[in-house]
Tab-separated table of C-alpha atoms in Angstrom:
chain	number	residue	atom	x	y	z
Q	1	UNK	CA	-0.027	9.711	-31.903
Q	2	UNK	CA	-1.951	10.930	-29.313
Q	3	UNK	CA	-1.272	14.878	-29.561
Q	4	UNK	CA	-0.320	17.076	-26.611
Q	5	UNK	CA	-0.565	20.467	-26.886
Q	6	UNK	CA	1.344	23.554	-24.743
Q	7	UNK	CA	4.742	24.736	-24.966
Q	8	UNK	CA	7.906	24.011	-22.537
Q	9	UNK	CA	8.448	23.551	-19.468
Q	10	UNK	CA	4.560	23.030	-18.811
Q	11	UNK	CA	2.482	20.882	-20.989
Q	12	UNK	CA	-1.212	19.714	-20.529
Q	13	UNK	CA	-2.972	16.562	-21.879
Q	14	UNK	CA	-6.887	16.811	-22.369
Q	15	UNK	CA	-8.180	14.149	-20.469
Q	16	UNK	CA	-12.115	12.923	-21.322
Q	17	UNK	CA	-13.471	14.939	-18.640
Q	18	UNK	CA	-11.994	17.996	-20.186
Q	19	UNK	CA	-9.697	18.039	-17.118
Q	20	UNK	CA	-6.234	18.978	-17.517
Q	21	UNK	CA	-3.339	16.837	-17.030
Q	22	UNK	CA	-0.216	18.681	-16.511
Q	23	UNK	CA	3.672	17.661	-17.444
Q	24	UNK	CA	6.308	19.561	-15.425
Q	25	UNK	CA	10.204	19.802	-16.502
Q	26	UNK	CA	11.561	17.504	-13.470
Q	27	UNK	CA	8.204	16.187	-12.599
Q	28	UNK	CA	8.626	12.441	-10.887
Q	29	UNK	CA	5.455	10.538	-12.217
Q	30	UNK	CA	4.451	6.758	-12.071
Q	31	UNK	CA	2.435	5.322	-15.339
Q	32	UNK	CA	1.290	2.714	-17.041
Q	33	UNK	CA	3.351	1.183	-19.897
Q	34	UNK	CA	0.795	0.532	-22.961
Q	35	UNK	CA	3.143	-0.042	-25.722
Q	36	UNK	CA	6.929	0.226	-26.403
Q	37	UNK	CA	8.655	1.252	-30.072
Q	38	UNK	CA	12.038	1.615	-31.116
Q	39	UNK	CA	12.010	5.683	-30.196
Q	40	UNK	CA	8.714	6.257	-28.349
Q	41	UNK	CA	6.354	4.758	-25.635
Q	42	UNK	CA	2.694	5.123	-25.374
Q	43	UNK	CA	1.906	5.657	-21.500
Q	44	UNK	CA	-1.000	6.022	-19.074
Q	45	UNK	CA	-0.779	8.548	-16.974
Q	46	UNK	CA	-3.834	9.268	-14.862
Q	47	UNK	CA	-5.585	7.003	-17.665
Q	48	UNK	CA	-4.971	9.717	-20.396
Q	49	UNK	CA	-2.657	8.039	-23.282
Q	50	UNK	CA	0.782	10.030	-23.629
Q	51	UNK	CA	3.265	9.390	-26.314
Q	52	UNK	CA	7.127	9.899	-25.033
Q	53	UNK	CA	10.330	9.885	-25.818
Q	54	UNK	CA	12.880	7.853	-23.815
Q	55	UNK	CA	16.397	9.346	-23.067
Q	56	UNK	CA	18.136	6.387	-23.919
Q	57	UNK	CA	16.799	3.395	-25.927
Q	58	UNK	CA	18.025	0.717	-23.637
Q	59	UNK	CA	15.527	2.124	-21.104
Q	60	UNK	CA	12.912	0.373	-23.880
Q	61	UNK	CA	14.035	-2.745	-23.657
Q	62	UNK	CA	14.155	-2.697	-19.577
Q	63	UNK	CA	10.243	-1.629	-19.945
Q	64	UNK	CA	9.709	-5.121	-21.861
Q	65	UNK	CA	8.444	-7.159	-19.158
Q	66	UNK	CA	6.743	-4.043	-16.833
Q	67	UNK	CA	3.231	-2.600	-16.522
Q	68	UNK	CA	4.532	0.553	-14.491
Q	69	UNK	CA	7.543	2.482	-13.876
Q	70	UNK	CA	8.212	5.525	-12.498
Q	71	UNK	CA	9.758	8.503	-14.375
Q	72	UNK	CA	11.429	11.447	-14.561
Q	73	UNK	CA	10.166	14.430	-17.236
Q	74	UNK	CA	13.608	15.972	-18.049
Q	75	UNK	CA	12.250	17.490	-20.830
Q	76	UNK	CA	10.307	18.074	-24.008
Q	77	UNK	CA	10.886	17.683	-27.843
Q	78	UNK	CA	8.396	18.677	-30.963
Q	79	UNK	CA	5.457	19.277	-28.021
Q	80	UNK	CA	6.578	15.230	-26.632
Q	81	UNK	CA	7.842	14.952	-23.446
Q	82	UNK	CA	11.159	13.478	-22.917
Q	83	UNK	CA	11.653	10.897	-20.061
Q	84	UNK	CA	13.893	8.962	-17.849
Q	85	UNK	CA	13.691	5.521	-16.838
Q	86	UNK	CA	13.861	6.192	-12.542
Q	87	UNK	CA	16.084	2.525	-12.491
Q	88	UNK	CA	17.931	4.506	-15.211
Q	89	UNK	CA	18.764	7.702	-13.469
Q	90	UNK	CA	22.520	6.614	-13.159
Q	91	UNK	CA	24.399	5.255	-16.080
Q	92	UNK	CA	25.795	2.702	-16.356
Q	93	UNK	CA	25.342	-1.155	-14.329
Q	94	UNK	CA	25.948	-0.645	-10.532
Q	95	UNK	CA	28.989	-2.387	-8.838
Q	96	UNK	CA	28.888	-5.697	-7.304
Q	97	UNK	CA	28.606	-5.609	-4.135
Q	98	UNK	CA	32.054	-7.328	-3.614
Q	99	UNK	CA	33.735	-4.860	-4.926
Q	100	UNK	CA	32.074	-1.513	-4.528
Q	101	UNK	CA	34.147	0.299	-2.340
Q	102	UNK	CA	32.159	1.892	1.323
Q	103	UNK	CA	31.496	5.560	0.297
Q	104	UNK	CA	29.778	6.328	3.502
Q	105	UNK	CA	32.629	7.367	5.941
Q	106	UNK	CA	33.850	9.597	3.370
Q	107	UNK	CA	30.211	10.902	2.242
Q	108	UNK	CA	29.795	11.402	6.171
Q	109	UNK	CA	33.199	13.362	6.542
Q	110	UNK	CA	32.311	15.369	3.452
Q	111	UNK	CA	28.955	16.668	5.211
Q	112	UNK	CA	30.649	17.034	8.631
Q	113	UNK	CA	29.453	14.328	10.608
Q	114	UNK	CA	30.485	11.673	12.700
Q	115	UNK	CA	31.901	8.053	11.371
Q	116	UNK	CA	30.228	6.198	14.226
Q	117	UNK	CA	28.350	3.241	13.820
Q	118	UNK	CA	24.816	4.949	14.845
Q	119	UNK	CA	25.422	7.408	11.901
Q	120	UNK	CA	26.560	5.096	9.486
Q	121	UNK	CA	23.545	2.537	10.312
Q	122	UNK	CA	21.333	6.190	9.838
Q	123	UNK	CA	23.022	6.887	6.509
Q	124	UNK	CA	22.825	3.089	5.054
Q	125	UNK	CA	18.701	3.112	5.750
Q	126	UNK	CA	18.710	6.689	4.203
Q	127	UNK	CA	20.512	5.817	1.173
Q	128	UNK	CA	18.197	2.560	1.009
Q	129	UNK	CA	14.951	4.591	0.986
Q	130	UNK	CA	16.061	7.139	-1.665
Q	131	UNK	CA	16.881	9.790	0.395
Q	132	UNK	CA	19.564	11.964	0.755
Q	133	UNK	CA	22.061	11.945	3.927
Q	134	UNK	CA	22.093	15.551	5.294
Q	135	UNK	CA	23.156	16.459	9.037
Q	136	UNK	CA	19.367	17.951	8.981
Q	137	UNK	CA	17.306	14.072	8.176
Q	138	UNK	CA	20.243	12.633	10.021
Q	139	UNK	CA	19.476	14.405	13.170
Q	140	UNK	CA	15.491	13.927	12.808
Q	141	UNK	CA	15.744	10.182	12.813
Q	142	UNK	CA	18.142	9.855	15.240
Q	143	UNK	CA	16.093	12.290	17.724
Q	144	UNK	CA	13.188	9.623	17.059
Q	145	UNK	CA	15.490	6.206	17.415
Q	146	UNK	CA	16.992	7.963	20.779
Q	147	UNK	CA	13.408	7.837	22.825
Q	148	UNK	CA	13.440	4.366	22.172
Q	149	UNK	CA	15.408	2.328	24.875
Q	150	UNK	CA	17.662	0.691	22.773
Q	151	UNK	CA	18.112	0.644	18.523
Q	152	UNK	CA	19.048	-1.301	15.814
Q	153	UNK	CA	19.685	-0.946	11.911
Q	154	UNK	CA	16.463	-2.154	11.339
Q	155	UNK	CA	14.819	0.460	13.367
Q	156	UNK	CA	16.652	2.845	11.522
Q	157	UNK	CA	15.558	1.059	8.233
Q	158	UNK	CA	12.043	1.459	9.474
Q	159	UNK	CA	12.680	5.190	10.449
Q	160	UNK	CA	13.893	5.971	6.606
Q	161	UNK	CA	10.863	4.251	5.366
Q	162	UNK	CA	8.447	6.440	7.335
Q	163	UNK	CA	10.144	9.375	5.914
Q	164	UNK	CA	10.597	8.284	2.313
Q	165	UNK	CA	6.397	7.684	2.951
Q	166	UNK	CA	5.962	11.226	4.169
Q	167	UNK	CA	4.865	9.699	7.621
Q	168	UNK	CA	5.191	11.260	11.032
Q	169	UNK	CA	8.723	9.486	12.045
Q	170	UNK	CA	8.079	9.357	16.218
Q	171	UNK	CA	9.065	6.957	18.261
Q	172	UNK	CA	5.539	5.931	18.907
Q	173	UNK	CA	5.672	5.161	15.310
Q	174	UNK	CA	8.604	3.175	15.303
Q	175	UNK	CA	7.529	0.761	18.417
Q	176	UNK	CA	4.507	0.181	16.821
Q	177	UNK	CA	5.994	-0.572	13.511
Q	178	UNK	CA	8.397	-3.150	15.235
Q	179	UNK	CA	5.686	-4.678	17.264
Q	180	UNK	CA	2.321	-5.005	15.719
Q	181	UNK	CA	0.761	-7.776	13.207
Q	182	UNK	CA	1.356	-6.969	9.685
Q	183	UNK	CA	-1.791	-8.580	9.288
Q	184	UNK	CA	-5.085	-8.348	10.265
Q	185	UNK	CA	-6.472	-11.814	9.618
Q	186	UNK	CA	-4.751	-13.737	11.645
Q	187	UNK	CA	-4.818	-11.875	15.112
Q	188	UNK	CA	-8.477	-11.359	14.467
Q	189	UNK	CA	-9.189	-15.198	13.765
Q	190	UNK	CA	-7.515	-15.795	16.910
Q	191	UNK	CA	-9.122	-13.141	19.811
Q	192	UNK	CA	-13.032	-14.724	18.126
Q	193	UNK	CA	-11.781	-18.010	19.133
Q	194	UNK	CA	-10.697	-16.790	22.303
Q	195	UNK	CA	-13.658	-14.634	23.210
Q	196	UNK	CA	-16.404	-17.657	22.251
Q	197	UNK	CA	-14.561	-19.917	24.674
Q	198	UNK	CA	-14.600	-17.765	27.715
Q	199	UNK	CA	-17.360	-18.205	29.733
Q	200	UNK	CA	-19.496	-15.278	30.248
Q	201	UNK	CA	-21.671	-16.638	32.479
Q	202	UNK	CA	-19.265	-17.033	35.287
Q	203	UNK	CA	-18.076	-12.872	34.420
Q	204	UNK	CA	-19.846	-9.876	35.970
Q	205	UNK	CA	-23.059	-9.334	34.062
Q	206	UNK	CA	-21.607	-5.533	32.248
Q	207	UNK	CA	-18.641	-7.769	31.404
Q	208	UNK	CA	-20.184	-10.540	29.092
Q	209	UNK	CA	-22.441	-7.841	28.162
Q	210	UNK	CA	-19.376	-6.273	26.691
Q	211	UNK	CA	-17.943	-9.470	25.511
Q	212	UNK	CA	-20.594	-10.425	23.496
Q	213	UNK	CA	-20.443	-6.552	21.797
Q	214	UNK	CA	-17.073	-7.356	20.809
Q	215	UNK	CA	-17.724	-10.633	19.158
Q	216	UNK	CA	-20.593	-8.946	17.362
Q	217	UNK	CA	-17.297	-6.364	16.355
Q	218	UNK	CA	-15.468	-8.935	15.256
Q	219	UNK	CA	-17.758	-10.877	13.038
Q	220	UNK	CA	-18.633	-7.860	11.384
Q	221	UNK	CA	-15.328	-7.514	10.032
Q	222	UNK	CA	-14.930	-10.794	8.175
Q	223	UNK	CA	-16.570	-11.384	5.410
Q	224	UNK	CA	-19.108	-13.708	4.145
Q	225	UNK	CA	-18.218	-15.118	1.074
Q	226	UNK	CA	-21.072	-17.416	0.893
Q	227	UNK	CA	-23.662	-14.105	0.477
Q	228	UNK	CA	-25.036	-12.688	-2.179
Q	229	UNK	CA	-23.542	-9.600	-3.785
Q	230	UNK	CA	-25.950	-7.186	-1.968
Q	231	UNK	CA	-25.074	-8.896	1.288
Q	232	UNK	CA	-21.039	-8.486	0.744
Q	233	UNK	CA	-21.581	-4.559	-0.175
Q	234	UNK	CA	-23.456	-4.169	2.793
Q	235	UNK	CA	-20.498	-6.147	4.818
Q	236	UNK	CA	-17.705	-4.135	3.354
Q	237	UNK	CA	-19.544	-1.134	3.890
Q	238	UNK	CA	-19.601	-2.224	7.541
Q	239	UNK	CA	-16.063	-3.376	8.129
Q	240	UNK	CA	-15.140	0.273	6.188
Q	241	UNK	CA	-17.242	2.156	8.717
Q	242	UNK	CA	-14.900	0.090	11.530
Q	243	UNK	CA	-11.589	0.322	10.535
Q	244	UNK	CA	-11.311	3.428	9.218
Q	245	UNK	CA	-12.469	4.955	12.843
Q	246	UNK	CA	-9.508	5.356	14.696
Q	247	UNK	CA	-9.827	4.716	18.670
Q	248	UNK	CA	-8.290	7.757	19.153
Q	249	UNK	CA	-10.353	9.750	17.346
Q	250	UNK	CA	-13.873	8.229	18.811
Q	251	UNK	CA	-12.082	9.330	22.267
Q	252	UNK	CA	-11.818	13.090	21.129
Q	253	UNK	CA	-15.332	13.577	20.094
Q	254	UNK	CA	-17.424	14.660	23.130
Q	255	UNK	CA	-20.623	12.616	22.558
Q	256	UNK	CA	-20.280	8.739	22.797
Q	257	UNK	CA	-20.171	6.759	19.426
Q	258	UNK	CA	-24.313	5.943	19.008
Q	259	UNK	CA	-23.515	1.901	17.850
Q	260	UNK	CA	-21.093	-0.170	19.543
Q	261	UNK	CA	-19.930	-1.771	16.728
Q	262	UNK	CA	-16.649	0.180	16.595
Q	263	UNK	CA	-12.566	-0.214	17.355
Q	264	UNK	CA	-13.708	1.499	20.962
Q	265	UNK	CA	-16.052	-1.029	22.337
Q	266	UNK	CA	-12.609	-3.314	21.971
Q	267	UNK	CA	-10.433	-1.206	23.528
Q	268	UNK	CA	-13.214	-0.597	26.725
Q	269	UNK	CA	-13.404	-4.984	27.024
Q	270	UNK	CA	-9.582	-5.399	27.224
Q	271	UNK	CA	-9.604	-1.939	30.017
Q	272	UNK	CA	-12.143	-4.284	31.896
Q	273	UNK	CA	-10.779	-7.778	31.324
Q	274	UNK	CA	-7.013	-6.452	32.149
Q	275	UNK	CA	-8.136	-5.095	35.656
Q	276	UNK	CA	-9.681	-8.507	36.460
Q	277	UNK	CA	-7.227	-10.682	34.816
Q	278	UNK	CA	-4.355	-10.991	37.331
Q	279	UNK	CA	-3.954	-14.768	38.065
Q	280	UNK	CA	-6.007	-15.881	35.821
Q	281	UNK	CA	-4.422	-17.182	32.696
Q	282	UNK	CA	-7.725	-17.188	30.170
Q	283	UNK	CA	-8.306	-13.587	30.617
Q	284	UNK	CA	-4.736	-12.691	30.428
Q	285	UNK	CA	-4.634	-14.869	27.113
Q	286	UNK	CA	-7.694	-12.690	25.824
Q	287	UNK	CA	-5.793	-9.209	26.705
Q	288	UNK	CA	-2.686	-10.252	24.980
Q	289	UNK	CA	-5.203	-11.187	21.955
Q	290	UNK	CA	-7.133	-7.606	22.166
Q	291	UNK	CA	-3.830	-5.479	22.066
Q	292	UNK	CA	-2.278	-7.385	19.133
Q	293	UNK	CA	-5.529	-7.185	17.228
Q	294	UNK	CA	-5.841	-3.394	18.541
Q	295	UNK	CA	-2.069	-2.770	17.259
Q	296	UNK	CA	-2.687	-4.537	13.930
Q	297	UNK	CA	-5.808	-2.180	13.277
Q	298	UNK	CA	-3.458	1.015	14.327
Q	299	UNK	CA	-1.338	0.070	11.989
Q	300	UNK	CA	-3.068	-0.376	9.190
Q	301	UNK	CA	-4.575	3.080	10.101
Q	302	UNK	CA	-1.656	4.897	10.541
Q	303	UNK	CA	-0.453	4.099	7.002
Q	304	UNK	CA	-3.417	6.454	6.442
Q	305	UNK	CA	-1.873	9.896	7.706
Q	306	UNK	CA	-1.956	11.977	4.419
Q	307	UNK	CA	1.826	11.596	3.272
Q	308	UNK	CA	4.242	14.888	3.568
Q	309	UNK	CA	5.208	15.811	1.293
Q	310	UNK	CA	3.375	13.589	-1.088
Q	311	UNK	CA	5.977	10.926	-2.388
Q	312	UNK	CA	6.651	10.209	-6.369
Q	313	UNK	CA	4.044	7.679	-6.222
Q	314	UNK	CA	1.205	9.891	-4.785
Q	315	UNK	CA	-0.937	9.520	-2.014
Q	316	UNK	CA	-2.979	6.257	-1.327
Q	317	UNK	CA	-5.377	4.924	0.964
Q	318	UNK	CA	-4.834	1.379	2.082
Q	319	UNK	CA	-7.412	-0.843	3.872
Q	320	UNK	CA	-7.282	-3.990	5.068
Q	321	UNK	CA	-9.638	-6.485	4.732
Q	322	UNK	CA	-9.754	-10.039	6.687
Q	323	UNK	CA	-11.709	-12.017	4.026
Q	324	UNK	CA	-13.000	-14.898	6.258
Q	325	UNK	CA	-11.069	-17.805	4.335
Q	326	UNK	CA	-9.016	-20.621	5.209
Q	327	UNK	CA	-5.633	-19.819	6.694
Q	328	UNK	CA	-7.268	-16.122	7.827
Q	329	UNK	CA	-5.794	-14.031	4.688
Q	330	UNK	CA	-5.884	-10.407	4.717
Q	331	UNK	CA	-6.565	-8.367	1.190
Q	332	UNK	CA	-5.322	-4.979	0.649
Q	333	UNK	CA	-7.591	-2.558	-0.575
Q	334	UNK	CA	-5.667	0.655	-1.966
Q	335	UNK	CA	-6.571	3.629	-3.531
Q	336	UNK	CA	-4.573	6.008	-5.021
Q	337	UNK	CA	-5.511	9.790	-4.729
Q	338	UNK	CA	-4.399	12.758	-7.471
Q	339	UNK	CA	-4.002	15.911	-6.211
Q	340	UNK	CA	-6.209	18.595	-6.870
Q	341	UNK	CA	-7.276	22.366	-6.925
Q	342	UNK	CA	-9.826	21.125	-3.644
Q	343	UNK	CA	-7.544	18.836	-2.326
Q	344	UNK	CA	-6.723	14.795	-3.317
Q	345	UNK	CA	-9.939	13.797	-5.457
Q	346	UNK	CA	-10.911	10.077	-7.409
Q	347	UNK	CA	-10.981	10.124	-11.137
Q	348	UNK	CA	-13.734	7.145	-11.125
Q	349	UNK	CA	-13.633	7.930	-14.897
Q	350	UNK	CA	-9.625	5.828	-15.529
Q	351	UNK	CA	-9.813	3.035	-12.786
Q	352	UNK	CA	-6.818	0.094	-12.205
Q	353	UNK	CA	-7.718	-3.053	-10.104
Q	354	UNK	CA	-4.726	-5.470	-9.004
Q	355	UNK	CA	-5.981	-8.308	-7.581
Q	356	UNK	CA	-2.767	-10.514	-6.470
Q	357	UNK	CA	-3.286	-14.079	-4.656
Q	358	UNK	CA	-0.980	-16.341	-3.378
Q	359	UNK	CA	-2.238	-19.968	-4.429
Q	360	UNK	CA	0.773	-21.284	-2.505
Q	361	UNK	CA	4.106	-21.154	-1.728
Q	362	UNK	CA	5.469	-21.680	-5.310
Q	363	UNK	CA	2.474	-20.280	-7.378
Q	364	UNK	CA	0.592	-16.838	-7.637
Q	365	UNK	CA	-1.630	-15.469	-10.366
Q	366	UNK	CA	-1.809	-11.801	-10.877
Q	367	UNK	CA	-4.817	-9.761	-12.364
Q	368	UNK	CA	-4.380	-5.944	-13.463
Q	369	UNK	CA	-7.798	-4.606	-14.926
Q	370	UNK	CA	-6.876	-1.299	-16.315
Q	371	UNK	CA	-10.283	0.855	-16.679
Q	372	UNK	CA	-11.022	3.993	-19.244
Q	373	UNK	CA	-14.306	4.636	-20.091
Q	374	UNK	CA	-16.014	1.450	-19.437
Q	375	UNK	CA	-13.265	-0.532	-21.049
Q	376	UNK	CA	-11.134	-2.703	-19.563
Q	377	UNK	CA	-7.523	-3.778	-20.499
Q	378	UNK	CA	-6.538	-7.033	-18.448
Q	379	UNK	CA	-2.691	-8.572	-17.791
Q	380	UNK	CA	-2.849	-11.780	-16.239
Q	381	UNK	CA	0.531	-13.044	-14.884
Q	382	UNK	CA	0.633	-16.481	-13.553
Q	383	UNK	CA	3.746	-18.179	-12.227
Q	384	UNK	CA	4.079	-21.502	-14.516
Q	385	UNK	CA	2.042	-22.440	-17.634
Q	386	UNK	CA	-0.516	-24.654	-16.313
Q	387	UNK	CA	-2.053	-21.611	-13.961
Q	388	UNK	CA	-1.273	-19.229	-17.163
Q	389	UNK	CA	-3.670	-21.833	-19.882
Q	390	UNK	CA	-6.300	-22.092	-17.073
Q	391	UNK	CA	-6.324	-18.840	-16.746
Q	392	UNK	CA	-6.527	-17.822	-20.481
Q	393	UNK	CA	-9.599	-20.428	-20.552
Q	394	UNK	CA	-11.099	-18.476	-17.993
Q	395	UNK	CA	-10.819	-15.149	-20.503
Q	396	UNK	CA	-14.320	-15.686	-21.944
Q	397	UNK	CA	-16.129	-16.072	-18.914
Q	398	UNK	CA	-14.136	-12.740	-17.402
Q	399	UNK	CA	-15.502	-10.702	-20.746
Q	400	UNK	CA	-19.210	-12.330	-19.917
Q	401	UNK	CA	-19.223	-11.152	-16.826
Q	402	UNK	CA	-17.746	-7.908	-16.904
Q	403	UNK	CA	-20.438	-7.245	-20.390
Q	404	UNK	CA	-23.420	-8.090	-17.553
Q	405	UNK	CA	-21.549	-4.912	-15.660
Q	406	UNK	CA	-21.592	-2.936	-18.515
Q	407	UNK	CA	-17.647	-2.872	-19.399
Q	408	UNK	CA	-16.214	-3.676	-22.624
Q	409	UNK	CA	-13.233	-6.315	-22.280
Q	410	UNK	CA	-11.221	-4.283	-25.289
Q	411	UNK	CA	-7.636	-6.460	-24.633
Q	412	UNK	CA	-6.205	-9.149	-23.068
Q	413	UNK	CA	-3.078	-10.793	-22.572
Q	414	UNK	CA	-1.461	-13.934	-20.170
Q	415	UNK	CA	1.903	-14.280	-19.857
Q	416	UNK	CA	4.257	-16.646	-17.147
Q	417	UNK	CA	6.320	-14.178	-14.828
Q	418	UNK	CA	6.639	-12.972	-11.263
Q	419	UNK	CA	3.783	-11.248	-9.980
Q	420	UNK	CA	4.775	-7.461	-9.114
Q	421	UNK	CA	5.105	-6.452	-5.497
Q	422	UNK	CA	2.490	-4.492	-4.688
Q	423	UNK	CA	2.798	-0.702	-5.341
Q	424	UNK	CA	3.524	1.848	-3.609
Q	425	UNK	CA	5.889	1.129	-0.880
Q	426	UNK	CA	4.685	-1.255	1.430
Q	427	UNK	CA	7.846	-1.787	2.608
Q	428	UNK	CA	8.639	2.190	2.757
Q	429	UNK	CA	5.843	2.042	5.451
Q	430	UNK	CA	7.779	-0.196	7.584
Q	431	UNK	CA	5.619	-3.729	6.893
Q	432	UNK	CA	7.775	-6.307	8.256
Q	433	UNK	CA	6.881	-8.763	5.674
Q	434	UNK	CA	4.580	-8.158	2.500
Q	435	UNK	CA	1.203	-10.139	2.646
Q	436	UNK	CA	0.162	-12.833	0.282
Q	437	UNK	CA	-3.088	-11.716	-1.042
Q	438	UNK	CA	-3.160	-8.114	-1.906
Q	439	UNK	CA	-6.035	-6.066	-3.837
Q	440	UNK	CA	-4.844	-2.652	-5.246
Q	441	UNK	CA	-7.351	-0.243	-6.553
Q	442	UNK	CA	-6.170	2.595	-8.111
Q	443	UNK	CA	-8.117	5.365	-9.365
């Protein structure tokens, strides 16, 4: 047993860094399931192994088939923390939805407010998110969905998730949520094909000057597959230096960005094509391309405002990345933060790498790489037995390579399952639709 020394309700865990990792009575915490017994579990928890008790021993079995869960610490036995299952919190299986009864007029009475359709609708995406329906969150969202000229449930569903996210609910938020690409790849595939066709030697010379900046933009941010290693760092440090620069941002700062390779040189083109472009359906075509692309990238930024408060899961940075393949998928680079005396900080030391890939429609294969000290624990899911042997045959040339890196392959395991969705809350975010290649980093 891995021992954990301190005494109730605060206990710390020694991690290999000589940092402390702390256990809180109530504390909300996601971790990694390493192995299950009849009365204990053996978790990662920022990549330090903790031994636990379980509240109930049916929350064991329901851990059989998971790599994470979240948890509640409700307490702690013999210097062992006790915890609770989060999909366990309520005993007991939940009604059907035939027959479970609606609870919300009456919840709504109880708390004093209105029965009306708006509130119900604001109450229904609260509940949803995990979040409790109080005259004080119901009058925030509904402040937010009012400044927009008309709303729906599923503006309210997207208002909840902001807030269960710990994002600035506004309806600039909101519109942007229920109008811009989910993706990157695709709306940036499209505006390069548009912007090589157009002819920039019929446009004002400042114009194709500017046209030809953006394409150099664009092709900066898909990447090269075909390159050597050295070539694809330097490309991803590239596209990193691009999308994490928000437009607005560039704007404040008083001295001009010294490269135009940069969100801002796209926003000037479409300021200068959409003051030209009247009547002329090419250049209107190209517009509509630049603020979709534009909206995507906003997006995908503004799932970067630090979280508040910080949800259960903690606070990650996500980053998308068009990887220049067939069909124009977008990977999702994410990196979870733990907080700190200084502020959120990595722990490069205990590293997890998700790498999820839709093959198809019917079939996915699913990589988790857990890291701790140059060794590497890896769960391969695959969605039928053929993709689950090939990729077991594949184990030996995945320990090769990752010896040539220096890391120790220390366990394995394949197995045929669903792939996870991919954590935290992509949905809580508002993402209309989850993508089909994701790449989750977690350190």
């Amino acid at each position: 047993m891995f021992p954990i020394p301190g005494t109730p309700p605060v206990i710390a865990v020694t991690r290999s860094d000589d940092t402390p990792l702390t256990l809180r009575l109530n504390q909300r915490l996601t971790a990694e399931v390493l192995q299950i017994a009849t009365d204990h579990v053996v978790l990662g928890v920022d990549g330090v192994p903790v031994v636990a008790r379980l509240t109930a021993s049916d929350q064991a079995r329901a851990l059989a088939d998971r790599r994470t869960a979240q948890f509640i610490v409700r307490g702690f036995a013999d210097q062992t923390p006790v915890l609770q299952l989060v999909d366990h919190a309520a005993t007991g299986p939940p009604p059907s939805p035939t027959s479970q009864p609606d609870l919300l007029p009456g919840l709504l009475k109880q708390a004093g407010l209105p029965g009306d359709t708006a509130t119900l609708n604001l109450a229904r995406a609260l509940l949803d998110h995990g979040l409790p329906v109080t005259p004080a969150l119901i009058a925030e969202l509904g402040e937010a969905l009012g400044q927009l000229s008309a709303w729906t449930a599923t503006d309210a569903q997207r208002a909840a998730g902001l807030k269960a996210a710990g994002l600035p609910v506004t309806p600039g938020a909101l519109s942007l949520l229920a109008s811009a690409p989910s993706e990157l790849g695709e709306p940036l595939a499209r505006l390069q094909t548009r912007l090589q066709s157009l002819p920039t030697d019929t446009l004002p010379k400042d114009l194709a000057g500017l046209v030809r900046d953006g394409l150099a933009v664009l092709t900066k941010l898909r990447l090269n597959w075909s390159a050597g290693p050295d070539q694809i760092t330097e490309q991803l440090r590239a596209l990193v230096e691009i999308l994490g620069q928000p437009i607005e941002r560039q704007l404040a700062q008083a001295a001009p960005p010294p490269s135009s390779d940069n969100l801002l040189t796209l926003a000037r083109l479409r300021a200068e094509l959409a003051q030209i472009s009247a009547g002329q359906p090419q250049l209107e075509a190209v517009v509509k391309d630049l603020d979709q692309f534009l909206d995507a990238a906003r997006l995908a930024q503004f799932r970067n405002v630090a979280p508040n408060p910080t949800p259960g899961e903690g606070h990650w940075f996500r980053l998308d990345v068009p990887v220049g393949l067939p069909n124009d998928p977008t990977a999702h680079l994410r990196v979870a933060y733990r907080p700190g005396q200084e502020g959120d900080v990595l722990d490069a030391a205990h590293t997890r790498l998700v790498l999820q890939l839709d093959l198809d429609d019917d079939h996915a294969l699913e990589i988790d790489l857990s890291v701790a000290d140059r060794q590497i624990g890896a769960w391969i899911t695959a969605t039928d037995e053929t993709l689950r042997a090939g990729a077991e045959a594949e184990l030996p040339h995945l320990e090769a390579g990752l010896e040539q890196l220096g890391y120790h392959l220390k366990s394995a395991s394949c197995r045929v399952g669903q792939p996870a969705p991919p954590t935290p809350g992509s949905a809580s975010a508002g993402s209309p639709r989850a993508s089909p290649h994701h790449v989750n980093l977690e350190a």
